[in-house]
Short mmCIF file of C-alpha atoms in Angstrom, two decimals:
data_model
loop_
_atom_site.label_atom_id
_atom_site.label_comp_id
_atom_site.label_asym_id
_atom_site.label_seq_id
_atom_site.Cartn_x
_atom_site.Cartn_y
_atom_site.Cartn_z
CA MET D 1 -115.72 -66.09 44.65
CA LEU D 2 -114.83 -63.67 47.33
CA GLY D 3 -116.91 -60.53 47.53
CA GLU D 4 -118.42 -60.90 44.10
CA LYS D 5 -121.97 -61.25 45.22
CA ASP D 6 -121.60 -57.96 47.08
CA SER D 7 -120.68 -56.14 43.92
CA PHE D 8 -123.68 -57.58 42.10
CA ALA D 9 -126.01 -56.47 44.84
CA LYS D 10 -124.89 -52.86 44.50
CA SER D 11 -125.97 -52.38 40.90
CA LEU D 12 -129.50 -51.52 39.93
CA CYS D 13 -131.35 -52.96 36.98
CA TRP D 14 -131.50 -50.43 34.16
CA ASN D 15 -135.05 -51.55 33.37
CA CYS D 16 -136.95 -52.07 36.62
CA HIS D 17 -134.48 -50.30 38.96
CA SER D 18 -134.48 -53.10 41.48
CA GLU D 19 -131.22 -54.44 42.85
CA VAL D 20 -129.72 -56.97 40.50
CA GLY D 21 -129.16 -60.21 42.35
CA GLY D 22 -128.49 -62.48 39.41
CA GLU D 23 -125.24 -62.63 37.51
CA TYR D 24 -126.06 -61.21 34.12
CA PHE D 25 -129.82 -61.00 34.24
CA CYS D 26 -132.14 -59.12 36.57
CA ASP D 27 -133.85 -61.45 39.03
CA ARG D 28 -137.07 -59.57 38.81
CA CYS D 29 -137.66 -58.50 35.21
CA ILE D 30 -135.18 -61.00 33.67
CA LYS D 31 -133.62 -58.30 31.46
CA ILE D 32 -130.01 -58.72 30.37
CA GLN D 33 -127.53 -56.68 32.45
CA PRO D 34 -124.13 -55.29 31.48
CA ALA D 35 -121.23 -57.14 33.10
CA PRO D 36 -120.01 -55.13 36.11
CA SER D 37 -117.21 -52.91 34.85
CA GLN D 38 -114.89 -53.83 37.71
CA PHE D 39 -114.98 -57.46 36.62
CA ASP D 40 -111.67 -58.82 35.46
CA TYR D 41 -111.44 -61.58 32.87
CA PHE D 42 -111.24 -64.28 35.50
CA GLN D 43 -114.35 -63.05 37.26
CA ARG D 44 -116.21 -62.90 33.97
CA PHE D 45 -115.95 -66.66 33.84
CA GLY D 46 -116.51 -67.12 37.55
CA LEU D 47 -112.93 -68.34 37.93
CA PRO D 48 -110.39 -67.65 40.66
CA ARG D 49 -107.25 -65.73 39.71
CA HIS D 50 -105.30 -68.88 38.97
CA LEU D 51 -102.76 -69.47 36.23
CA THR D 52 -103.50 -73.11 35.65
CA ILE D 53 -106.76 -73.28 33.80
CA ASP D 54 -108.64 -76.33 32.64
CA LEU D 55 -109.16 -75.39 29.00
CA GLN D 56 -112.14 -77.67 28.54
CA ASP D 57 -113.84 -76.15 31.53
CA LEU D 58 -113.03 -72.67 30.24
CA GLU D 59 -114.47 -73.50 26.84
CA ARG D 60 -117.61 -74.90 28.44
CA ARG D 61 -118.06 -71.71 30.48
CA PHE D 62 -117.42 -69.63 27.38
CA HIS D 63 -120.07 -71.43 25.36
CA GLU D 64 -122.54 -71.24 28.21
CA LEU D 65 -122.10 -67.49 28.59
CA SER D 66 -121.98 -66.94 24.83
CA ARG D 67 -125.34 -68.59 24.52
CA LYS D 68 -126.76 -66.29 27.16
CA PHE D 69 -125.48 -63.10 25.57
CA HIS D 70 -125.56 -63.87 21.91
CA PRO D 71 -126.89 -60.87 19.97
CA ASP D 72 -129.04 -63.22 17.89
CA PHE D 73 -131.26 -63.83 20.88
CA PHE D 74 -131.88 -60.13 21.35
CA GLN D 75 -132.81 -59.23 17.81
CA ARG D 76 -136.34 -58.51 18.83
CA GLY D 77 -135.33 -56.82 22.07
CA SER D 78 -135.03 -53.09 22.74
CA ASP D 79 -132.03 -51.12 21.51
CA GLN D 80 -130.66 -51.16 25.03
CA GLU D 81 -130.87 -54.93 25.24
CA LYS D 82 -129.21 -55.28 21.85
CA ALA D 83 -126.40 -52.96 22.86
CA ILE D 84 -125.79 -54.76 26.15
CA SER D 85 -125.77 -58.19 24.53
CA LEU D 86 -123.33 -56.97 21.91
CA GLU D 87 -121.00 -55.44 24.46
CA ASN D 88 -121.13 -58.44 26.77
CA SER D 89 -120.36 -60.74 23.84
CA ALA D 90 -117.43 -58.66 22.68
CA LEU D 91 -115.96 -58.51 26.19
CA LEU D 92 -116.49 -62.20 26.66
CA ASN D 93 -114.66 -62.97 23.42
CA THR D 94 -111.68 -60.83 24.43
CA ALA D 95 -111.61 -62.42 27.87
CA TYR D 96 -111.76 -65.89 26.36
CA ARG D 97 -108.99 -65.26 23.86
CA THR D 98 -106.79 -63.87 26.62
CA LEU D 99 -107.31 -66.64 29.15
CA ARG D 100 -107.10 -69.43 26.59
CA ASP D 101 -103.49 -68.55 25.76
CA PRO D 102 -101.10 -69.19 28.68
CA ILE D 103 -98.73 -66.39 27.67
CA LEU D 104 -101.49 -63.80 27.24
CA ARG D 105 -102.99 -65.11 30.47
CA VAL D 106 -99.90 -64.58 32.59
CA GLY D 107 -99.27 -61.18 30.97
CA TYR D 108 -102.80 -60.15 31.81
CA LEU D 109 -102.48 -61.41 35.37
CA ILE D 110 -99.29 -59.41 35.89
CA CYS D 111 -101.08 -56.30 34.62
CA LEU D 112 -103.94 -56.91 37.04
CA GLU D 113 -101.62 -57.53 39.95
CA GLU D 114 -99.45 -54.55 39.18
CA GLY D 115 -102.42 -52.39 39.97
CA ALA D 116 -102.53 -54.04 43.38
CA VAL D 117 -98.80 -54.46 44.05
CA LYS D 118 -97.77 -51.11 42.45
CA ASP D 119 -95.74 -51.23 39.32
CA ILE D 120 -93.08 -53.87 39.31
CA PRO D 121 -90.10 -52.57 37.35
CA ALA D 122 -89.15 -54.73 34.41
CA LYS D 123 -85.56 -55.70 35.01
CA ALA D 124 -83.68 -55.87 31.75
CA PRO D 125 -81.29 -58.80 31.83
CA PRO D 126 -78.02 -57.16 30.66
CA ASP D 127 -76.38 -60.37 29.43
CA LEU D 128 -79.38 -61.18 27.33
CA LEU D 129 -79.47 -57.71 25.77
CA GLU D 130 -75.78 -57.91 24.90
CA GLU D 131 -76.34 -61.29 23.35
CA ILE D 132 -79.24 -60.00 21.27
CA LEU D 133 -77.30 -56.96 20.18
CA GLU D 134 -74.48 -59.18 18.96
CA LEU D 135 -76.90 -61.38 17.08
CA GLN D 136 -78.53 -58.39 15.44
CA GLU D 137 -75.14 -57.14 14.37
CA THR D 138 -74.27 -60.48 12.82
CA LEU D 139 -77.61 -60.48 11.06
CA GLU D 140 -76.98 -57.00 9.74
CA GLU D 141 -73.58 -58.02 8.47
CA TYR D 142 -75.16 -60.98 6.70
CA LYS D 143 -77.75 -58.76 5.04
CA GLN D 144 -75.08 -56.36 3.84
CA VAL D 145 -72.65 -58.90 2.50
CA GLY D 146 -74.62 -59.13 -0.74
CA GLU D 147 -76.39 -61.89 -2.62
CA THR D 148 -73.40 -63.30 -4.45
CA ALA D 149 -71.95 -66.48 -3.05
CA SER D 150 -68.86 -65.97 -0.94
CA LYS D 151 -67.15 -67.72 1.91
CA LYS D 152 -68.06 -64.92 4.27
CA ARG D 153 -71.68 -65.21 3.32
CA THR D 154 -71.74 -68.98 3.79
CA ASP D 155 -70.02 -68.67 7.15
CA LEU D 156 -72.37 -65.99 8.41
CA ARG D 157 -75.37 -67.96 7.30
CA LYS D 158 -74.07 -71.02 9.09
CA VAL D 159 -73.58 -69.03 12.29
CA LEU D 160 -77.06 -67.54 12.06
CA LEU D 161 -78.74 -70.87 11.43
CA ALA D 162 -77.03 -72.34 14.48
CA GLU D 163 -78.00 -69.30 16.55
CA GLN D 164 -81.56 -69.55 15.32
CA GLU D 165 -81.77 -73.03 16.77
CA ARG D 166 -80.03 -72.08 20.00
CA ILE D 167 -82.28 -69.06 20.60
CA GLY D 168 -85.33 -71.14 19.77
CA SER D 169 -84.50 -73.71 22.41
CA LYS D 170 -83.59 -70.99 24.89
CA GLU D 171 -87.04 -69.52 24.41
CA MET D 172 -88.52 -72.93 25.16
CA VAL D 173 -86.49 -73.15 28.37
CA PHE D 174 -87.77 -69.75 29.51
CA GLU D 175 -91.30 -70.71 28.63
CA LYS D 176 -91.04 -73.95 30.55
CA GLU D 177 -89.70 -72.13 33.58
CA LEU D 178 -92.53 -69.60 33.33
CA PHE D 179 -95.15 -72.33 33.19
CA SER D 180 -93.58 -74.07 36.16
CA LEU D 181 -94.36 -70.97 38.22
CA PHE D 182 -98.07 -71.21 37.43
CA GLU D 183 -98.68 -73.89 40.05
CA GLU D 184 -96.70 -72.02 42.64
CA TRP D 185 -98.82 -68.94 42.03
CA ASP D 186 -102.05 -70.90 42.27
CA ARG D 187 -100.98 -72.51 45.53
CA MET D 188 -100.20 -69.13 46.95
CA GLN D 189 -103.55 -67.76 45.82
CA ASP D 190 -105.33 -70.57 47.65
CA GLN D 191 -103.34 -70.09 50.84
CA ARG D 192 -103.94 -66.38 50.74
CA LEU D 193 -107.58 -66.93 51.53
CA LEU D 194 -106.59 -68.54 54.81
CA GLU D 195 -103.58 -66.56 55.85
CA LYS D 196 -103.03 -62.98 54.81
CA ASP D 197 -99.79 -62.02 56.53
CA GLY D 198 -96.33 -62.56 55.15
CA GLN D 199 -97.55 -63.29 51.63
CA GLN D 200 -96.82 -59.91 50.16
CA ALA D 201 -93.09 -60.43 49.67
CA HIS D 202 -93.52 -63.87 48.19
CA ARG D 203 -96.27 -62.63 45.93
CA ARG D 204 -94.15 -59.79 44.70
CA SER D 205 -91.09 -61.89 44.02
CA LEU D 206 -93.17 -64.43 42.14
CA LEU D 207 -94.73 -61.73 39.97
CA GLN D 208 -91.30 -60.25 39.37
CA ARG D 209 -89.91 -63.58 38.23
CA MET D 210 -92.82 -64.14 35.89
CA LYS D 211 -92.49 -60.67 34.49
CA ASP D 212 -88.76 -61.08 33.89
CA LEU D 213 -89.28 -64.41 32.15
CA LEU D 214 -92.05 -62.97 30.05
CA SER D 215 -89.91 -60.05 28.93
CA ALA D 216 -86.88 -62.28 28.28
CA ARG D 217 -89.13 -64.37 26.11
CA THR D 218 -90.30 -61.29 24.21
CA TYR D 219 -86.69 -60.24 23.51
CA LEU D 220 -85.87 -63.68 22.21
CA ARG D 221 -88.96 -63.85 20.04
CA THR D 222 -88.25 -60.46 18.53
CA VAL D 223 -84.69 -61.31 17.55
CA LEU D 224 -85.79 -64.74 16.38
CA GLN D 225 -88.41 -63.17 14.14
CA ASP D 226 -85.81 -60.77 12.71
CA MET D 227 -83.48 -63.70 12.07
CA ASN D 228 -86.17 -65.76 10.40
CA GLU D 229 -87.05 -62.87 8.12
CA GLY D 230 -83.44 -62.02 7.32
CA LEU D 231 -82.55 -65.60 6.50
CA ARG D 232 -85.65 -66.07 4.37
CA GLU D 233 -85.30 -62.84 2.41
CA HIS D 234 -81.61 -63.30 1.81
CA HIS D 235 -81.75 -66.87 0.72
CA PRO D 236 -78.59 -68.56 -0.64
CA MET J 1 -99.84 -46.09 12.18
CA ALA J 2 -98.59 -42.92 10.62
CA TYR J 3 -95.23 -41.64 11.77
CA SER J 4 -94.60 -37.92 12.12
CA ASN J 5 -92.37 -36.25 9.53
CA LYS J 6 -89.61 -35.83 12.08
CA VAL J 7 -89.62 -39.54 12.90
CA ILE J 8 -89.46 -40.41 9.21
CA GLU J 9 -86.66 -37.93 8.71
CA HIS J 10 -84.55 -39.46 11.50
CA TYR J 11 -85.42 -42.93 10.32
CA ASN J 12 -84.24 -42.20 6.78
CA ASN J 13 -81.20 -40.20 7.86
CA PRO J 14 -80.22 -41.52 11.25
CA ARG J 15 -77.60 -39.34 12.93
CA ASN J 16 -74.58 -40.92 14.55
CA MET J 17 -75.38 -44.51 13.80
CA GLY J 18 -72.58 -46.90 14.68
CA SER J 19 -70.44 -47.71 17.65
CA PHE J 20 -67.21 -46.99 19.50
CA PRO J 21 -64.86 -49.63 20.85
CA LYS J 22 -66.43 -50.47 24.19
CA ASP J 23 -63.17 -50.87 26.06
CA GLU J 24 -61.78 -47.40 25.40
CA LYS J 25 -61.67 -45.54 28.63
CA GLU J 26 -63.31 -42.36 27.38
CA VAL J 27 -66.32 -44.33 26.12
CA GLY J 28 -69.48 -44.99 28.11
CA THR J 29 -71.94 -47.62 26.88
CA GLY J 30 -75.59 -48.08 27.72
CA VAL J 31 -77.60 -51.06 26.52
CA VAL J 32 -81.31 -51.07 27.29
CA GLY J 33 -84.37 -52.90 26.11
CA ALA J 34 -88.14 -52.50 26.00
CA PRO J 35 -89.72 -55.61 27.48
CA GLU J 36 -93.08 -54.83 25.85
CA CYS J 37 -91.87 -55.12 22.28
CA GLY J 38 -88.38 -56.61 22.50
CA ASP J 39 -86.63 -53.56 21.04
CA VAL J 40 -82.97 -53.22 21.97
CA MET J 41 -80.98 -49.98 22.00
CA LYS J 42 -77.27 -49.33 22.44
CA LEU J 43 -76.09 -45.79 23.06
CA GLN J 44 -72.48 -44.76 23.48
CA ILE J 45 -70.80 -41.52 24.47
CA LYS J 46 -67.25 -40.32 24.10
CA VAL J 47 -66.25 -37.98 26.88
CA GLU J 48 -63.41 -35.48 27.07
CA ALA J 49 -62.91 -33.26 30.09
CA GLY J 50 -66.41 -33.94 31.37
CA ARG J 51 -68.03 -33.05 28.08
CA ILE J 52 -69.63 -35.38 25.54
CA VAL J 53 -67.65 -34.87 22.34
CA ASP J 54 -69.29 -37.62 20.34
CA ALA J 55 -72.20 -40.06 20.59
CA LYS J 56 -73.29 -43.12 18.63
CA PHE J 57 -76.22 -45.47 18.71
CA LYS J 58 -77.46 -48.74 17.35
CA THR J 59 -81.12 -49.53 17.71
CA PHE J 60 -82.93 -52.64 16.63
CA GLY J 61 -86.58 -51.80 16.77
CA CYS J 62 -89.35 -49.68 15.33
CA GLY J 63 -89.01 -46.32 13.58
CA SER J 64 -89.87 -44.39 16.74
CA ALA J 65 -87.17 -46.14 18.75
CA ILE J 66 -84.62 -45.42 16.03
CA ALA J 67 -85.67 -41.78 15.79
CA SER J 68 -85.64 -41.36 19.58
CA SER J 69 -82.10 -42.65 19.89
CA SER J 70 -80.92 -40.72 16.85
CA LEU J 71 -82.30 -37.52 18.36
CA ALA J 72 -80.79 -38.37 21.74
CA THR J 73 -77.27 -38.64 20.31
CA GLU J 74 -77.76 -35.34 18.52
CA TRP J 75 -78.83 -33.60 21.70
CA MET J 76 -76.09 -35.09 23.85
CA LYS J 77 -73.18 -33.92 21.75
CA GLY J 78 -71.46 -30.92 23.29
CA LYS J 79 -73.27 -31.24 26.59
CA THR J 80 -71.61 -31.95 29.92
CA LEU J 81 -72.59 -35.21 31.59
CA ASP J 82 -74.72 -33.35 34.09
CA GLU J 83 -76.53 -31.50 31.33
CA ALA J 84 -77.07 -34.61 29.24
CA GLU J 85 -78.45 -36.43 32.23
CA LYS J 86 -81.27 -33.91 32.39
CA ILE J 87 -82.67 -34.80 28.95
CA LYS J 88 -86.21 -35.97 29.55
CA ASN J 89 -88.21 -38.43 27.53
CA THR J 90 -91.05 -35.91 27.38
CA GLU J 91 -88.80 -33.57 25.39
CA ILE J 92 -88.19 -36.35 22.89
CA VAL J 93 -91.93 -37.07 22.70
CA GLN J 94 -92.57 -33.42 21.99
CA GLU J 95 -89.82 -32.99 19.42
CA LEU J 96 -90.83 -36.11 17.47
CA SER J 97 -94.61 -35.81 18.07
CA LEU J 98 -94.73 -39.41 19.29
CA PRO J 99 -98.23 -40.86 19.79
CA PRO J 100 -99.11 -42.36 23.22
CA VAL J 101 -98.40 -45.95 22.11
CA LYS J 102 -94.85 -44.94 21.21
CA ILE J 103 -93.98 -43.10 24.41
CA HIS J 104 -92.08 -46.14 25.68
CA CYS J 105 -89.59 -45.61 22.81
CA SER J 106 -88.66 -42.22 24.25
CA VAL J 107 -88.41 -43.73 27.72
CA LEU J 108 -86.01 -46.26 26.26
CA ALA J 109 -83.85 -43.45 24.86
CA GLU J 110 -83.81 -41.66 28.21
CA ASP J 111 -82.84 -44.89 29.95
CA ALA J 112 -80.07 -45.41 27.41
CA ILE J 113 -78.66 -41.92 28.02
CA LYS J 114 -78.60 -42.54 31.77
CA ALA J 115 -77.10 -46.00 31.36
CA ALA J 116 -74.29 -44.69 29.15
CA ILE J 117 -73.47 -41.90 31.60
CA THR J 118 -73.57 -44.28 34.56
CA ASP J 119 -71.29 -46.68 32.73
CA TYR J 120 -68.80 -43.93 31.96
CA ARG J 121 -68.75 -42.73 35.56
CA LYS J 122 -68.34 -46.21 36.88
CA LYS J 123 -65.49 -46.83 34.48
CA THR J 124 -63.57 -43.70 35.32
CA GLY J 125 -64.61 -43.41 38.93
CA SER J 126 -65.39 -39.76 38.29
CA ASN J 127 -68.54 -37.78 38.79
CA GLY J 128 -68.18 -36.17 35.41
CA SER J 129 -67.37 -32.66 36.57
CA VAL J 130 -63.63 -33.12 36.03
#
């Protein structure tokens, strides 16, 4: 990991005040240390900022670190040690939950990178918004048509059920496209270590594409959820 | 999360809900969305002699988004395009006492106002000061 060891070396042990050389424990007095606050979730697990993650490896790292920090092991420690172990465990759990899920993972990565690349505006896809608006209007019409059986009601329900399926598969297409960009991102991350020039534009456009896909997916999921609810509550 | 009384009031009695026929030449339409939560907002203005004579909205989203757009249509009516363009999301935040997590709803409303005005200007090829 680039530059990580440097950041460890800068912090002092809260107990013996010597420079902390180890990762989460002081080399000298072996007391537990808080995770450096500038650590992102990837660094917490000693992983590069890649989007493709071996889940078994991640789980193994998670268990290993959990065992180190677990508050149970610090029950007889000082209040400070208890507090640090608790905080490290909580942070580790959040980091694990985020990285384990590919969608949360890419969302988190975009957040991290936005800090570095300056905020990337979320482009709203106008066609998609129009489409969603239309769907919502149909759904509203269906909800208002009343519970009694009528041709209009049957027709609207049929339309909505078909749309439900179409939107569902559209979401899958977006998701697939998003995941296909993971490898491209990882490749770029690896190359970046060797060659620093000319990557900025590519990096930015890749992040932009991922962000757009992620937001398109959110729009679809929201309308899909509304449709599911509407169709369930207003059952034939 | 608890909504402020003003949000609840707009939510229960939304002003100017509905829509105008999109193709009419005195109508400007803005459709915007919040990528964080998937909310979608449509805001329309009817313009006569450079002044907004009527406004309508349709918002599919949370109470704050509905209240923000409802308030926006209320504020826009009677204003010139240039005046309406100056409505800031911070004013909406203040009026509705929106909490920090709901600020993006007011941003959405501001974006919708701008989008509707832009659409109208593009449609008529005017700068609104006619």
